[in-house]
Amino acid sequence: MPKIIIHFAFFLMISTVVGQHTINEAIFFTKKDQIIKFHTIDDLQALKKGELVKLYQDRVEEIMTTLPFLSLTNEPGVRMNDIGIKEDSRHLKVLKHHTESTRKSLATTKKTIEELVPYADTEKIIWTILYYEETIKKMRIGVNGNF
């Protein structure tokens, strides 16, 4: 009897993990892919260049992660099923491949930013961060105008 309970518990744990994995595969992007704070020029002028470069990287990451899906959704956590796309193996495979490719591209992009952007004038880095933040705000507002 205890073996049956142990096997049943193990089966439930595996089912939950596999189910959660499938759920995450069907999501276009998550809240953690988004920046938390927007800045003013005064906020940014008070930061060191290294801090600015990190903010720059984070904004590029959100844009690269969410931009391909703007025609589908601008909200994090939206699943394919939520917008009428069947979560079959073909669609899941396409989204998984895109996610993996984006993560690899982001790693290269972050490294490039880390190596080259510090050579830019601080004012230009600040201007670009503000530009990216305005772009992100517009992306989040979406076609319905809800932020």
Short mmCIF file of C-alpha atoms in Angstrom, two decimals:
data_model
loop_
_atom_site.label_atom_id
_atom_site.label_comp_id
_atom_site.label_asym_id
_atom_site.label_seq_id
_atom_site.Cartn_x
_atom_site.Cartn_y
_atom_site.Cartn_z
CA MET A 1 0.00 0.00 0.00
CA PRO A 2 2.73 2.59 0.86
CA LYS A 3 4.40 1.90 -2.52
CA ILE A 4 1.19 2.79 -4.30
CA ILE A 5 0.94 6.08 -2.40
CA ILE A 6 4.59 6.89 -3.12
CA HIS A 7 4.13 6.10 -6.84
CA PHE A 8 0.94 8.15 -6.96
CA ALA A 9 2.64 11.11 -5.27
CA PHE A 10 5.59 10.85 -7.65
CA PHE A 11 3.21 10.73 -10.63
CA LEU A 12 1.42 13.86 -9.39
CA MET A 13 4.70 15.73 -8.97
CA ILE A 14 5.88 14.77 -12.47
CA SER A 15 2.51 15.69 -13.97
CA THR A 16 2.61 19.07 -12.26
CA VAL A 17 6.15 19.80 -13.46
CA VAL A 18 5.40 18.73 -17.05
CA GLY A 19 2.11 20.63 -17.02
CA GLN A 20 3.79 23.77 -15.70
CA HIS A 21 6.51 23.45 -18.33
CA THR A 22 3.86 23.25 -21.08
CA ILE A 23 2.01 26.22 -19.60
CA ASN A 24 5.17 28.34 -19.62
CA GLU A 25 5.95 27.31 -23.20
CA ALA A 26 2.60 28.69 -24.36
CA ILE A 27 3.22 32.17 -22.91
CA PHE A 28 4.59 34.85 -25.23
CA PHE A 29 6.47 36.77 -22.53
CA THR A 30 6.28 37.19 -18.77
CA LYS A 31 6.24 40.06 -16.30
CA LYS A 32 9.91 39.37 -15.50
CA ASP A 33 10.73 40.28 -19.11
CA GLN A 34 9.55 43.83 -18.43
CA ILE A 35 11.32 46.71 -16.75
CA ILE A 36 9.94 47.83 -13.42
CA LYS A 37 10.75 51.53 -13.38
CA PHE A 38 10.76 54.43 -15.80
CA HIS A 39 13.16 57.31 -15.23
CA THR A 40 13.40 61.05 -15.56
CA ILE A 41 16.44 62.74 -17.00
CA ASP A 42 17.38 63.86 -13.47
CA ASP A 43 17.24 60.24 -12.23
CA LEU A 44 19.57 59.14 -15.00
CA GLN A 45 22.01 62.05 -14.63
CA ALA A 46 22.56 61.00 -11.01
CA LEU A 47 23.74 57.51 -12.05
CA LYS A 48 27.20 56.27 -12.95
CA LYS A 49 27.92 55.07 -16.47
CA GLY A 50 27.96 51.40 -15.41
CA GLU A 51 24.47 51.75 -13.94
CA LEU A 52 23.29 53.46 -17.11
CA VAL A 53 24.67 50.65 -19.26
CA LYS A 54 22.70 48.11 -17.18
CA LEU A 55 19.49 50.13 -17.61
CA TYR A 56 20.24 50.35 -21.33
CA GLN A 57 20.59 46.56 -21.53
CA ASP A 58 17.33 45.97 -19.65
CA ARG A 59 15.38 48.25 -21.98
CA VAL A 60 16.81 46.59 -25.07
CA GLU A 61 15.86 43.22 -23.58
CA GLU A 62 12.22 44.18 -23.07
CA ILE A 63 11.93 45.61 -26.56
CA MET A 64 13.53 42.55 -28.19
CA THR A 65 11.39 40.17 -26.14
CA THR A 66 7.99 41.80 -26.59
CA LEU A 67 8.16 43.56 -29.97
CA PRO A 68 7.56 40.45 -32.12
CA PHE A 69 4.25 39.84 -30.33
CA LEU A 70 2.72 43.33 -30.30
CA SER A 71 0.17 42.43 -32.95
CA LEU A 72 -0.96 39.56 -30.70
CA THR A 73 -0.64 41.07 -27.22
CA ASN A 74 1.14 43.73 -25.24
CA GLU A 75 0.40 42.13 -21.87
CA PRO A 76 2.71 39.71 -20.04
CA GLY A 77 1.51 36.22 -19.19
CA VAL A 78 -0.85 35.87 -22.16
CA ARG A 79 -1.08 32.33 -23.46
CA MET A 80 -1.66 31.31 -27.04
CA ASN A 81 -5.07 29.89 -26.07
CA ASP A 82 -6.03 33.26 -24.56
CA ILE A 83 -5.98 34.86 -27.99
CA GLY A 84 -7.36 31.94 -29.97
CA ILE A 85 -4.17 30.19 -31.06
CA LYS A 86 -4.33 26.45 -30.59
CA GLU A 87 -1.60 25.22 -28.24
CA ASP A 88 -0.65 22.28 -30.40
CA SER A 89 2.82 20.84 -30.80
CA ARG A 90 3.53 22.88 -33.95
CA HIS A 91 2.69 26.23 -32.37
CA LEU A 92 4.48 25.35 -29.13
CA LYS A 93 7.56 24.34 -31.12
CA VAL A 94 7.57 27.64 -33.06
CA LEU A 95 7.22 29.70 -29.88
CA LYS A 96 9.86 27.65 -28.04
CA HIS A 97 12.30 28.05 -30.94
CA HIS A 98 11.66 31.79 -31.03
CA THR A 99 12.17 32.09 -27.26
CA GLU A 100 15.43 30.14 -27.40
CA SER A 101 16.69 32.18 -30.36
CA THR A 102 15.78 35.43 -28.64
CA ARG A 103 17.60 34.41 -25.45
CA LYS A 104 20.75 33.59 -27.45
CA SER A 105 20.51 36.84 -29.37
CA LEU A 106 19.98 38.77 -26.14
CA ALA A 107 23.11 37.25 -24.63
CA THR A 108 25.13 38.46 -27.63
CA THR A 109 23.42 41.86 -27.63
CA LYS A 110 24.01 42.36 -23.90
CA LYS A 111 27.68 41.51 -24.32
CA THR A 112 27.97 43.93 -27.23
CA ILE A 113 26.29 46.70 -25.23
CA GLU A 114 28.51 45.95 -22.23
CA GLU A 115 31.65 46.18 -24.36
CA LEU A 116 30.84 49.10 -26.65
CA VAL A 117 28.21 51.41 -25.11
CA PRO A 118 30.52 52.60 -22.28
CA TYR A 119 32.51 54.41 -25.01
CA ALA A 120 29.46 56.56 -25.82
CA ASP A 121 28.97 59.96 -24.26
CA THR A 122 26.96 59.72 -21.05
CA GLU A 123 24.40 62.20 -22.43
CA LYS A 124 23.78 59.96 -25.45
CA ILE A 125 23.33 56.90 -23.24
CA ILE A 126 20.81 58.84 -21.15
CA TRP A 127 18.99 60.06 -24.26
CA THR A 128 18.81 56.50 -25.62
CA ILE A 129 17.48 55.10 -22.33
CA LEU A 130 14.77 57.77 -22.30
CA TYR A 131 13.97 56.98 -25.94
CA TYR A 132 13.72 53.25 -25.19
CA GLU A 133 11.51 53.93 -22.18
CA GLU A 134 9.13 56.01 -24.32
CA THR A 135 9.05 53.17 -26.85
CA ILE A 136 8.27 50.67 -24.08
CA LYS A 137 5.49 52.91 -22.73
CA LYS A 138 3.94 53.04 -26.19
CA MET A 139 4.28 49.28 -26.56
CA ARG A 140 2.55 48.75 -23.23
CA ILE A 141 -0.26 51.18 -24.01
CA GLY A 142 -1.13 49.13 -27.07
CA VAL A 143 -3.85 49.69 -29.61
CA ASN A 144 -6.55 50.02 -26.95
CA GLY A 145 -4.73 52.80 -25.13
CA ASN A 146 -4.55 50.98 -21.78
CA PHE A 147 -1.21 51.24 -19.96
#
